[in-house]
Amino acid sequence: MLRLSPAQMQTLAHQAREHFIADMVIHLRTYFPAVAWLLTADELRSHIITCIDRAAHYQLTSQQQVCRYLNVAAHYGWNFDSDPDLAWMQKILTDTTLMQPGERLDHLVQTCLHRQSIEEHNLALRQQLGLIPVTTTVKSEPAEDYLGPKRPAQQVQPTTEEILFRINPVGYHLSKSLWHSAESVANANKNAPNEIPWVNNSYSLLRKKDGEHYVIR
Amino acid sequence: MSFAKTQSLLATAEKVAQKYSDSQPVGATTMPCPNKKEEKEVIKVKVVGEDGVGLGGIALLLSRGDKQVLTGKTAPDGVYAFKGLEPGSYQLSLPELDMDAWEVLETKALVGDEGKSSSVASWQSAPESNVEEEKIHVIKQGECVGKIAEVYGFFPRTIWEYGKNAELKKLRHDNMYILLEKDQVVIPTKRQKMQAIASGDQLIVQRQGVPEHLRIRFLHYDEMPRVGVPYLLSLKTAKGVLVADISSETDDKGFVDQPIPPSAVFATIILDPGPWPEVHEFNIGYTNPIDKVSGWQARLNNLGYDCGKEDGVLGPKTREAIHAFQRVKKLKETGEMDEATKRALLVLAMS
């Protein structure tokens, strides 16, 4: 019989947790690109770890439950459960009329999706009646346009008409590090005018709001 | 009203999350032994309003013979399923609603897998019955019996017809939708009822008195109805619940007539939505009774006779508006709200 010491079990548990966190990094970057790609890997990991703990506070511990909790957090804000503007969400997560923690999570997600359906319905109706302009969309571009290689500005064209994501009117907060990186790229271009410019298409999307906060417009 | 399911990122991510284990905790090194799954039964309850639309957030209580209970709350589509039940008969109640506030519309058998479940129900001891005693509700501006009936879990007529409210009923001309701030409404003791239900069945329950109706009539300057005018109605509720906008046309008498949640406090009606929209905003339930100056002012303002602020003061502007109204209606121009003027105003304002 193979016997595992507590230390070995601890290492295995750590490995399993790390593996799940790595999975969640990929999951969030795939399904919430507008949020996840604006964070550094460390920032994203840190949010995931915090959310695993927050989910455990609501007795949501299974992989599926934590993944669903992360989905909600990525959509509504990493601290959605302590945001006074989203008090209805915490009310659902702590409502003991629903006896199982998983039922509360189901109810929360169903309510979120229902609200989204209503928001989409109201938006579509107003667009159809000509009360508001059609939705602003951001078209997808190859990842390297955002992340790195040097190319002349005229070569940078959107390569597909597929809509990647819709701008959330509330505004996504950008990470400070990304802002600084965009700033430094712009400054570097200014200082070395003869060099091939380092193109960073994300820069045009960044707008300084005030102090430490940055939003997409 | 039902909507197309959202195709949002959250909806997509929610589907993908189903591939992760619902039994394996994050960071666990061992898998739980798969239990031999015993098939249990389900009871599904759907709560709808009088318009047949599902109502979310309605508390349910299922009890069995040994005083053990299960509790639940309906999802936004009005449905809740009690899972993991032994075959047998149970009693259902809606603990936050008075017995006259709900009735069973239909019972039908669940078909196929809908009626089966492998989960286990977590029965718990019944809470001590907490009978809510009779209480007095002091009306705030904008409240009517329809609104407070939803809050306290009553059918509006049950409150209005309650013996201790007889005096108020007489004072307000039997109009439970037009009350004055600081009016006192007696809320009766809540009465419970139980409904027997068998496992494997679905029960459709109707909440009485929900939704309420909003009726606003649009007239031309010559008081002819504005017929067939397209409009967009959007609502705000006291509870911050999102309400779907409604797009339609005024009916053959110029009415916007739509079901609304009782908790709606503010309505915006955009007539002729498009490049030249006409926006009208209403504080729902803010109109005071006709025997108060503020009540005259609200009605005259709505009819286009400008009284200025609805402050309850009979100033020169209000008198001027009364004069104008009497002139148009060919009444004796006194500038006073006499009985004839009041009657004419009530007929035109309709409440």
Short mmCIF file of N, CA, C and O in Angstrom, two decimals, chain A residues 8-14 16-17 20 23-24 27 31-34 52 61-68 71-72 75-76 95-100 103 106-107 109-123 125-126 129-131 164-165 172, chain B residues 1 3-14 16-30 57 59-60 69-76 80-81 96 120 122-124 231-232 234 240-247 270 273-275 277:
data_model
loop_
_atom_site.label_atom_id
_atom_site.label_comp_id
_atom_site.label_asym_id
_atom_site.label_seq_id
_atom_site.Cartn_x
_atom_site.Cartn_y
_atom_site.Cartn_z
N GLN A 8 3.37 15.42 2.05
CA GLN A 8 3.15 15.07 0.63
C GLN A 8 1.72 15.45 0.21
O GLN A 8 1.51 15.97 -0.88
N MET A 9 0.79 15.18 1.11
CA MET A 9 -0.61 15.55 0.81
C MET A 9 -0.74 17.06 0.60
O MET A 9 -1.45 17.52 -0.29
N GLN A 10 0.00 17.80 1.45
CA GLN A 10 -0.04 19.26 1.36
C GLN A 10 0.50 19.72 0.00
O GLN A 10 -0.06 20.61 -0.64
N THR A 11 1.60 19.09 -0.41
CA THR A 11 2.20 19.45 -1.70
C THR A 11 1.23 19.14 -2.83
O THR A 11 1.05 19.94 -3.75
N LEU A 12 0.61 17.97 -2.73
CA LEU A 12 -0.36 17.60 -3.77
C LEU A 12 -1.53 18.59 -3.82
O LEU A 12 -1.98 18.98 -4.89
N ALA A 13 -2.01 18.98 -2.63
CA ALA A 13 -3.13 19.93 -2.56
C ALA A 13 -2.72 21.25 -3.20
O ALA A 13 -3.48 21.87 -3.95
N HIS A 14 -1.49 21.66 -2.90
CA HIS A 14 -0.98 22.91 -3.45
C HIS A 14 -0.94 22.83 -4.97
O HIS A 14 -1.36 23.76 -5.67
N ALA A 16 -2.71 20.84 -6.90
CA ALA A 16 -4.06 20.80 -7.45
C ALA A 16 -4.65 22.21 -7.52
O ALA A 16 -5.29 22.60 -8.50
N ARG A 17 -4.42 22.98 -6.44
CA ARG A 17 -4.94 24.35 -6.39
C ARG A 17 -4.28 25.21 -7.47
O ARG A 17 -4.96 25.96 -8.18
N PHE A 20 -5.70 24.44 -10.81
CA PHE A 20 -7.03 25.05 -10.99
C PHE A 20 -6.88 26.54 -11.29
O PHE A 20 -7.56 27.08 -12.18
N ASP A 23 -5.90 27.05 -14.76
CA ASP A 23 -7.07 26.82 -15.63
C ASP A 23 -7.97 28.05 -15.66
O ASP A 23 -8.50 28.44 -16.70
N MET A 24 -8.15 28.65 -14.49
CA MET A 24 -9.04 29.81 -14.38
C MET A 24 -8.46 31.03 -15.09
O MET A 24 -9.20 31.86 -15.63
N HIS A 27 -9.39 30.41 -18.54
CA HIS A 27 -10.85 30.55 -18.67
C HIS A 27 -11.25 32.04 -18.73
O HIS A 27 -12.00 32.46 -19.61
N TYR A 31 -13.00 34.00 -21.86
CA TYR A 31 -14.40 34.42 -21.86
C TYR A 31 -14.63 35.85 -21.38
O TYR A 31 -15.71 36.39 -21.58
N PHE A 32 -13.65 36.44 -20.74
CA PHE A 32 -13.77 37.84 -20.32
C PHE A 32 -12.53 38.62 -20.77
O PHE A 32 -11.81 39.19 -19.94
N PRO A 33 -12.25 38.63 -22.06
CA PRO A 33 -10.99 39.21 -22.54
C PRO A 33 -10.85 40.69 -22.18
O PRO A 33 -9.77 41.14 -21.84
N ALA A 34 -11.96 41.41 -22.22
CA ALA A 34 -11.86 42.85 -21.97
C ALA A 34 -11.39 43.13 -20.55
O ALA A 34 -10.81 44.17 -20.27
N ILE A 52 -11.38 32.81 -4.73
CA ILE A 52 -11.52 31.45 -4.18
C ILE A 52 -11.85 31.55 -2.70
O ILE A 52 -12.74 30.86 -2.19
N THR A 61 -17.36 25.82 -2.71
CA THR A 61 -16.01 25.28 -2.70
C THR A 61 -15.69 24.37 -3.88
O THR A 61 -14.51 24.14 -4.16
N SER A 62 -16.71 23.85 -4.55
CA SER A 62 -16.39 22.92 -5.66
C SER A 62 -15.80 23.71 -6.83
O SER A 62 -16.01 24.93 -6.93
N GLN A 63 -15.10 23.00 -7.70
CA GLN A 63 -14.47 23.67 -8.84
C GLN A 63 -15.50 24.41 -9.69
O GLN A 63 -15.28 25.53 -10.12
N GLN A 64 -16.64 23.74 -9.89
CA GLN A 64 -17.67 24.36 -10.72
C GLN A 64 -18.22 25.63 -10.05
O GLN A 64 -18.39 26.66 -10.70
N GLN A 65 -18.47 25.53 -8.75
CA GLN A 65 -19.02 26.69 -8.03
C GLN A 65 -18.05 27.86 -8.06
O GLN A 65 -18.43 29.01 -8.30
N VAL A 66 -16.76 27.56 -7.82
CA VAL A 66 -15.76 28.64 -7.80
C VAL A 66 -15.64 29.25 -9.20
O VAL A 66 -15.54 30.48 -9.35
N CYS A 67 -15.67 28.42 -10.23
CA CYS A 67 -15.59 28.94 -11.60
C CYS A 67 -16.77 29.86 -11.89
O CYS A 67 -16.60 30.95 -12.46
N ARG A 68 -17.96 29.45 -11.45
CA ARG A 68 -19.15 30.29 -11.68
C ARG A 68 -19.06 31.58 -10.88
O ARG A 68 -19.47 32.65 -11.35
N ASN A 71 -16.84 33.85 -12.73
CA ASN A 71 -17.52 34.43 -13.89
C ASN A 71 -18.29 35.69 -13.48
O ASN A 71 -18.22 36.73 -14.14
N VAL A 72 -19.02 35.55 -12.37
CA VAL A 72 -19.82 36.69 -11.89
C VAL A 72 -18.89 37.83 -11.49
O VAL A 72 -19.12 39.00 -11.81
N HIS A 75 -17.44 39.67 -14.38
CA HIS A 75 -18.43 40.49 -15.08
C HIS A 75 -18.84 41.71 -14.27
O HIS A 75 -19.00 42.81 -14.82
N TYR A 76 -19.08 41.53 -12.97
CA TYR A 76 -19.63 42.62 -12.16
C TYR A 76 -18.59 43.35 -11.32
O TYR A 76 -18.90 44.34 -10.68
N ASP A 95 -28.93 34.55 1.49
CA ASP A 95 -30.35 34.29 1.75
C ASP A 95 -30.55 32.82 2.14
O ASP A 95 -30.48 31.92 1.31
N THR A 96 -30.85 32.61 3.41
CA THR A 96 -30.95 31.22 3.89
C THR A 96 -32.29 30.56 3.55
O THR A 96 -32.48 29.38 3.86
N THR A 97 -33.19 31.30 2.92
CA THR A 97 -34.42 30.65 2.43
C THR A 97 -34.02 29.58 1.41
O THR A 97 -34.65 28.54 1.30
N LEU A 98 -32.97 29.89 0.66
CA LEU A 98 -32.39 28.88 -0.23
C LEU A 98 -31.39 28.12 0.62
O LEU A 98 -30.40 28.69 1.09
N MET A 99 -31.66 26.83 0.85
CA MET A 99 -30.94 26.11 1.90
C MET A 99 -29.52 25.71 1.53
O MET A 99 -28.66 25.62 2.40
N GLN A 100 -29.28 25.43 0.27
CA GLN A 100 -27.95 24.98 -0.14
C GLN A 100 -27.14 26.15 -0.74
O GLN A 100 -27.70 26.92 -1.53
N GLU A 103 -27.57 26.40 -4.38
CA GLU A 103 -28.86 26.96 -4.82
C GLU A 103 -28.79 28.48 -4.85
O GLU A 103 -29.33 29.13 -5.74
N ASP A 106 -26.92 29.41 -7.90
CA ASP A 106 -27.82 29.26 -9.06
C ASP A 106 -28.73 30.48 -9.18
O ASP A 106 -28.90 31.04 -10.25
N HIS A 107 -29.32 30.83 -8.04
CA HIS A 107 -30.28 31.95 -8.02
C HIS A 107 -29.58 33.25 -8.43
O HIS A 107 -30.13 34.05 -9.19
N VAL A 109 -26.84 33.60 -10.32
CA VAL A 109 -26.50 33.60 -11.75
C VAL A 109 -27.76 33.80 -12.59
O VAL A 109 -27.76 34.58 -13.55
N GLN A 110 -28.84 33.11 -12.21
CA GLN A 110 -30.10 33.27 -12.96
C GLN A 110 -30.58 34.72 -12.92
O GLN A 110 -31.04 35.26 -13.92
N THR A 111 -30.44 35.34 -11.75
CA THR A 111 -30.86 36.74 -11.63
C THR A 111 -29.98 37.64 -12.49
O THR A 111 -30.48 38.55 -13.17
N CYS A 112 -28.68 37.39 -12.48
CA CYS A 112 -27.76 38.19 -13.31
C CYS A 112 -28.13 38.06 -14.79
O CYS A 112 -28.21 39.05 -15.51
N LEU A 113 -28.37 36.82 -15.23
CA LEU A 113 -28.67 36.60 -16.65
C LEU A 113 -30.03 37.22 -17.01
O LEU A 113 -30.19 37.77 -18.10
N HIS A 114 -30.97 37.15 -16.07
CA HIS A 114 -32.28 37.76 -16.31
C HIS A 114 -32.14 39.27 -16.46
O HIS A 114 -32.71 39.88 -17.37
N ARG A 115 -31.36 39.87 -15.58
CA ARG A 115 -31.13 41.32 -15.66
C ARG A 115 -30.47 41.69 -16.98
O ARG A 115 -30.80 42.69 -17.60
N GLN A 116 -29.50 40.85 -17.39
CA GLN A 116 -28.83 41.12 -18.66
C GLN A 116 -29.80 41.04 -19.83
O GLN A 116 -29.74 41.85 -20.75
N SER A 117 -30.71 40.05 -19.78
CA SER A 117 -31.70 39.92 -20.85
C SER A 117 -32.55 41.19 -20.92
O SER A 117 -32.85 41.69 -22.01
N ILE A 118 -32.94 41.71 -19.75
CA ILE A 118 -33.77 42.92 -19.72
C ILE A 118 -32.96 44.10 -20.27
O ILE A 118 -33.45 44.89 -21.08
N GLU A 119 -31.70 44.21 -19.83
CA GLU A 119 -30.87 45.32 -20.32
C GLU A 119 -30.73 45.25 -21.84
O GLU A 119 -30.84 46.26 -22.53
N GLU A 120 -30.49 44.03 -22.35
CA GLU A 120 -30.34 43.87 -23.80
C GLU A 120 -31.64 44.21 -24.52
O GLU A 120 -31.63 44.86 -25.56
N HIS A 121 -32.76 43.76 -23.93
CA HIS A 121 -34.08 44.04 -24.52
C HIS A 121 -34.31 45.56 -24.58
O HIS A 121 -34.71 46.10 -25.62
N ASN A 122 -34.03 46.25 -23.45
CA ASN A 122 -34.25 47.70 -23.39
C ASN A 122 -33.36 48.44 -24.37
O ASN A 122 -33.78 49.39 -25.03
N LEU A 123 -32.11 47.98 -24.46
CA LEU A 123 -31.16 48.62 -25.38
C LEU A 123 -31.61 48.43 -26.83
O LEU A 123 -31.66 49.38 -27.61
N LEU A 125 -34.57 47.81 -27.93
CA LEU A 125 -35.81 48.54 -28.20
C LEU A 125 -35.52 50.01 -28.47
O LEU A 125 -36.06 50.61 -29.40
N ARG A 126 -34.63 50.59 -27.68
CA ARG A 126 -34.29 52.00 -27.85
C ARG A 126 -33.54 52.23 -29.16
O ARG A 126 -33.72 53.25 -29.82
N LEU A 129 -36.07 52.04 -31.96
CA LEU A 129 -36.93 53.22 -32.04
C LEU A 129 -36.13 54.49 -32.36
O LEU A 129 -36.69 55.58 -32.42
N GLY A 130 -34.83 54.33 -32.55
CA GLY A 130 -33.99 55.47 -32.92
C GLY A 130 -33.72 56.43 -31.78
O GLY A 130 -33.41 57.59 -32.00
N LEU A 131 -33.87 55.95 -30.53
CA LEU A 131 -33.64 56.85 -29.39
C LEU A 131 -32.17 56.92 -29.00
O LEU A 131 -31.74 57.87 -28.36
N LEU A 164 -15.50 41.61 -31.19
CA LEU A 164 -14.87 40.90 -30.08
C LEU A 164 -15.62 41.11 -28.78
O LEU A 164 -15.93 40.19 -28.06
N PHE A 165 -15.90 42.36 -28.47
CA PHE A 165 -16.67 42.62 -27.26
C PHE A 165 -17.33 43.99 -27.37
O PHE A 165 -16.94 44.81 -28.18
N TYR A 172 -14.53 49.67 -18.02
CA TYR A 172 -13.66 48.71 -17.37
C TYR A 172 -12.45 49.45 -16.83
O TYR A 172 -11.89 50.31 -17.49
N MET B 1 -43.68 39.10 -19.29
CA MET B 1 -42.99 39.21 -20.58
C MET B 1 -41.77 38.30 -20.58
O MET B 1 -41.07 38.19 -19.59
N PHE B 3 -38.14 37.03 -22.55
CA PHE B 3 -37.11 37.62 -23.40
C PHE B 3 -36.29 36.51 -24.02
O PHE B 3 -36.24 35.40 -23.52
N ALA B 4 -35.61 36.89 -25.10
CA ALA B 4 -34.65 35.96 -25.68
C ALA B 4 -33.54 35.78 -24.65
O ALA B 4 -33.17 36.74 -23.94
N LYS B 5 -33.03 34.54 -24.52
CA LYS B 5 -31.96 34.33 -23.55
C LYS B 5 -30.74 35.14 -23.96
O LYS B 5 -30.42 35.23 -25.14
N THR B 6 -30.08 35.72 -22.97
CA THR B 6 -28.93 36.55 -23.28
C THR B 6 -27.79 35.70 -23.83
O THR B 6 -27.58 34.56 -23.43
N GLN B 7 -27.08 36.29 -24.78
CA GLN B 7 -25.90 35.61 -25.36
C GLN B 7 -24.64 36.27 -24.81
O GLN B 7 -23.60 36.27 -25.46
N SER B 8 -24.74 36.86 -23.63
CA SER B 8 -23.63 37.63 -23.09
C SER B 8 -22.45 36.71 -22.77
O SER B 8 -22.57 35.49 -22.75
N LEU B 9 -21.31 37.37 -22.48
CA LEU B 9 -20.12 36.61 -22.10
C LEU B 9 -20.39 35.78 -20.85
O LEU B 9 -19.94 34.66 -20.73
N LEU B 10 -21.16 36.36 -19.93
CA LEU B 10 -21.47 35.64 -18.69
C LEU B 10 -22.25 34.36 -19.00
O LEU B 10 -21.98 33.30 -18.43
N ALA B 11 -23.21 34.46 -19.94
CA ALA B 11 -24.01 33.28 -20.31
C ALA B 11 -23.12 32.20 -20.92
O ALA B 11 -23.25 31.01 -20.61
N THR B 12 -22.18 32.62 -21.77
CA THR B 12 -21.28 31.65 -22.41
C THR B 12 -20.37 31.02 -21.36
O THR B 12 -20.20 29.79 -21.32
N ALA B 13 -19.80 31.86 -20.50
CA ALA B 13 -18.88 31.35 -19.48
C ALA B 13 -19.61 30.42 -18.50
O ALA B 13 -19.04 29.46 -18.00
N GLU B 14 -20.88 30.72 -18.25
CA GLU B 14 -21.69 29.89 -17.36
C GLU B 14 -21.84 28.47 -17.93
O GLU B 14 -21.75 27.49 -17.21
N VAL B 16 -19.74 27.04 -19.97
CA VAL B 16 -18.43 26.38 -19.92
C VAL B 16 -18.12 25.89 -18.51
O VAL B 16 -17.51 24.83 -18.33
N ALA B 17 -18.58 26.64 -17.51
CA ALA B 17 -18.29 26.27 -16.11
C ALA B 17 -18.87 24.91 -15.75
O ALA B 17 -18.38 24.24 -14.82
N GLN B 18 -19.89 24.47 -16.49
CA GLN B 18 -20.53 23.19 -16.18
C GLN B 18 -19.58 22.01 -16.37
O GLN B 18 -19.82 20.93 -15.87
N LYS B 19 -18.49 22.23 -17.12
CA LYS B 19 -17.57 21.10 -17.36
C LYS B 19 -16.71 20.81 -16.12
O LYS B 19 -16.11 19.75 -16.02
N TYR B 20 -16.65 21.75 -15.19
CA TYR B 20 -15.86 21.51 -13.97
C TYR B 20 -16.68 20.70 -12.97
O TYR B 20 -17.91 20.81 -12.93
N SER B 21 -15.98 19.96 -12.15
CA SER B 21 -16.65 19.07 -11.21
C SER B 21 -17.42 19.85 -10.15
O SER B 21 -16.92 20.85 -9.61
N ASP B 22 -18.63 19.38 -9.85
CA ASP B 22 -19.41 20.02 -8.81
C ASP B 22 -19.25 19.32 -7.46
O ASP B 22 -19.88 19.67 -6.48
N SER B 23 -18.38 18.26 -7.45
CA SER B 23 -18.17 17.57 -6.18
C SER B 23 -16.72 17.68 -5.71
O SER B 23 -16.43 17.53 -4.53
N GLN B 24 -15.82 17.96 -6.64
CA GLN B 24 -14.40 18.05 -6.29
C GLN B 24 -14.06 19.46 -5.80
O GLN B 24 -14.14 20.42 -6.57
N PRO B 25 -13.70 19.62 -4.52
CA PRO B 25 -13.35 20.96 -4.05
C PRO B 25 -12.04 21.44 -4.68
O PRO B 25 -11.19 20.64 -5.07
N VAL B 26 -11.91 22.76 -4.77
CA VAL B 26 -10.66 23.34 -5.30
C VAL B 26 -9.53 22.95 -4.36
O VAL B 26 -9.64 23.10 -3.14
N GLY B 27 -8.45 22.40 -4.90
CA GLY B 27 -7.28 22.04 -4.10
C GLY B 27 -7.40 20.70 -3.40
O GLY B 27 -6.52 20.33 -2.63
N ALA B 28 -8.47 19.95 -3.68
CA ALA B 28 -8.60 18.64 -3.04
C ALA B 28 -7.72 17.64 -3.76
O ALA B 28 -7.57 17.68 -4.97
N THR B 29 -7.12 16.74 -2.98
CA THR B 29 -6.21 15.76 -3.59
C THR B 29 -6.92 14.43 -3.80
O THR B 29 -6.39 13.53 -4.43
N THR B 30 -8.08 14.31 -3.22
CA THR B 30 -8.82 13.05 -3.38
C THR B 30 -10.18 13.33 -3.98
O THR B 30 -10.74 14.42 -3.80
N GLY B 57 -38.49 35.54 -6.56
CA GLY B 57 -38.33 35.99 -5.17
C GLY B 57 -39.48 35.64 -4.25
O GLY B 57 -39.62 36.23 -3.18
N ALA B 59 -41.08 33.29 -1.59
CA ALA B 59 -40.63 32.23 -0.67
C ALA B 59 -41.64 31.08 -0.63
O ALA B 59 -42.85 31.30 -0.64
N LEU B 60 -41.11 29.86 -0.60
CA LEU B 60 -41.94 28.65 -0.58
C LEU B 60 -41.53 27.77 0.59
O LEU B 60 -40.35 27.79 0.98
N VAL B 69 -39.15 20.53 7.32
CA VAL B 69 -39.50 21.40 6.18
C VAL B 69 -38.32 21.61 5.24
O VAL B 69 -37.15 21.45 5.63
N LEU B 70 -38.66 21.99 4.03
CA LEU B 70 -37.68 22.49 3.06
C LEU B 70 -38.15 23.88 2.66
O LEU B 70 -39.36 24.11 2.54
N THR B 71 -37.20 24.79 2.48
CA THR B 71 -37.61 26.12 2.01
C THR B 71 -36.94 26.42 0.68
O THR B 71 -35.91 25.81 0.34
N GLY B 72 -37.51 27.34 -0.07
CA GLY B 72 -36.94 27.73 -1.35
C GLY B 72 -37.49 29.07 -1.78
O GLY B 72 -38.35 29.65 -1.09
N LYS B 73 -36.97 29.57 -2.88
CA LYS B 73 -37.42 30.87 -3.40
C LYS B 73 -37.44 30.80 -4.91
O LYS B 73 -36.51 30.25 -5.51
N THR B 74 -38.48 31.34 -5.51
CA THR B 74 -38.59 31.23 -6.97
C THR B 74 -37.52 32.06 -7.67
O THR B 74 -37.17 33.15 -7.23
N ALA B 75 -37.03 31.50 -8.78
CA ALA B 75 -36.06 32.20 -9.63
C ALA B 75 -36.79 33.28 -10.42
O ALA B 75 -38.03 33.34 -10.37
N PRO B 76 -36.07 34.13 -11.17
CA PRO B 76 -36.75 35.20 -11.90
C PRO B 76 -37.86 34.71 -12.84
O PRO B 76 -38.79 35.45 -13.12
N TYR B 80 -39.39 27.19 -8.94
CA TYR B 80 -38.47 26.59 -7.97
C TYR B 80 -38.78 25.09 -7.91
O TYR B 80 -39.94 24.69 -7.94
N ALA B 81 -37.72 24.27 -7.80
CA ALA B 81 -37.92 22.81 -7.74
C ALA B 81 -37.38 22.29 -6.41
O ALA B 81 -36.22 22.54 -6.06
N GLU B 96 -44.74 33.97 3.13
CA GLU B 96 -44.74 35.44 3.19
C GLU B 96 -46.04 36.04 2.64
O GLU B 96 -46.18 37.26 2.59
N VAL B 120 -29.98 14.97 -2.76
CA VAL B 120 -30.64 14.61 -1.50
C VAL B 120 -31.17 15.88 -0.84
O VAL B 120 -30.45 16.88 -0.74
N SER B 122 -32.26 18.44 2.06
CA SER B 122 -31.78 18.69 3.43
C SER B 122 -32.94 19.17 4.30
O SER B 122 -33.11 20.38 4.49
N TRP B 123 -33.69 18.23 4.79
CA TRP B 123 -34.83 18.59 5.64
C TRP B 123 -34.34 19.22 6.93
O TRP B 123 -33.31 18.84 7.46
N GLN B 124 -35.10 20.15 7.45
CA GLN B 124 -34.75 20.72 8.75
C GLN B 124 -36.03 20.94 9.56
O GLN B 124 -37.12 20.92 9.00
N TYR B 231 -45.46 54.64 -28.49
CA TYR B 231 -44.80 55.12 -27.26
C TYR B 231 -43.84 54.06 -26.72
O TYR B 231 -43.92 52.88 -27.08
N LEU B 232 -42.94 54.55 -25.87
CA LEU B 232 -42.05 53.66 -25.13
C LEU B 232 -42.27 53.97 -23.66
O LEU B 232 -42.17 55.12 -23.23
N SER B 234 -40.99 53.26 -19.86
CA SER B 234 -39.98 52.65 -19.00
C SER B 234 -40.28 52.99 -17.54
O SER B 234 -40.79 54.07 -17.25
N GLY B 240 -35.42 48.77 -6.85
CA GLY B 240 -34.29 48.73 -7.78
C GLY B 240 -34.36 47.55 -8.74
O GLY B 240 -33.38 47.21 -9.38
N VAL B 241 -35.52 46.91 -8.82
CA VAL B 241 -35.67 45.77 -9.74
C VAL B 241 -35.75 46.32 -11.17
O VAL B 241 -36.44 47.30 -11.42
N LEU B 242 -34.99 45.68 -12.07
CA LEU B 242 -35.01 46.13 -13.46
C LEU B 242 -36.32 45.71 -14.10
O LEU B 242 -36.76 44.58 -13.94
N VAL B 243 -36.93 46.62 -14.83
CA VAL B 243 -38.19 46.31 -15.51
C VAL B 243 -37.98 46.50 -17.01
O VAL B 243 -37.35 47.48 -17.43
N ALA B 244 -38.53 45.59 -17.78
CA ALA B 244 -38.38 45.69 -19.23
C ALA B 244 -39.21 46.85 -19.78
O ALA B 244 -40.35 47.05 -19.35
N ASP B 245 -38.63 47.60 -20.70
CA ASP B 245 -39.37 48.68 -21.36
C ASP B 245 -40.46 48.06 -22.22
O ASP B 245 -40.32 46.94 -22.72
N ILE B 246 -41.51 48.83 -22.42
CA ILE B 246 -42.64 48.35 -23.24
C ILE B 246 -42.85 49.32 -24.39
O ILE B 246 -42.91 50.54 -24.17
N SER B 247 -42.95 48.78 -25.58
CA SER B 247 -43.21 49.63 -26.74
C SER B 247 -44.57 49.24 -27.31
O SER B 247 -44.84 48.07 -27.55
N ILE B 270 -42.32 57.97 -23.52
CA ILE B 270 -41.82 58.74 -24.66
C ILE B 270 -42.80 58.52 -25.80
O ILE B 270 -42.92 57.42 -26.34
N PRO B 273 -41.51 58.09 -30.26
CA PRO B 273 -40.05 57.96 -30.16
C PRO B 273 -39.43 58.06 -31.55
O PRO B 273 -39.96 57.50 -32.50
N GLY B 274 -38.37 58.75 -31.64
CA GLY B 274 -37.75 59.00 -32.95
C GLY B 274 -37.03 60.32 -32.88
O GLY B 274 -36.58 60.73 -31.80
N PRO B 275 -36.93 61.03 -34.00
CA PRO B 275 -36.16 62.27 -33.97
C PRO B 275 -36.81 63.37 -33.12
O PRO B 275 -36.13 64.22 -32.59
N PRO B 277 -39.03 63.17 -30.18
CA PRO B 277 -39.81 62.50 -29.14
C PRO B 277 -40.42 63.50 -28.15
O PRO B 277 -39.93 64.61 -28.00
#
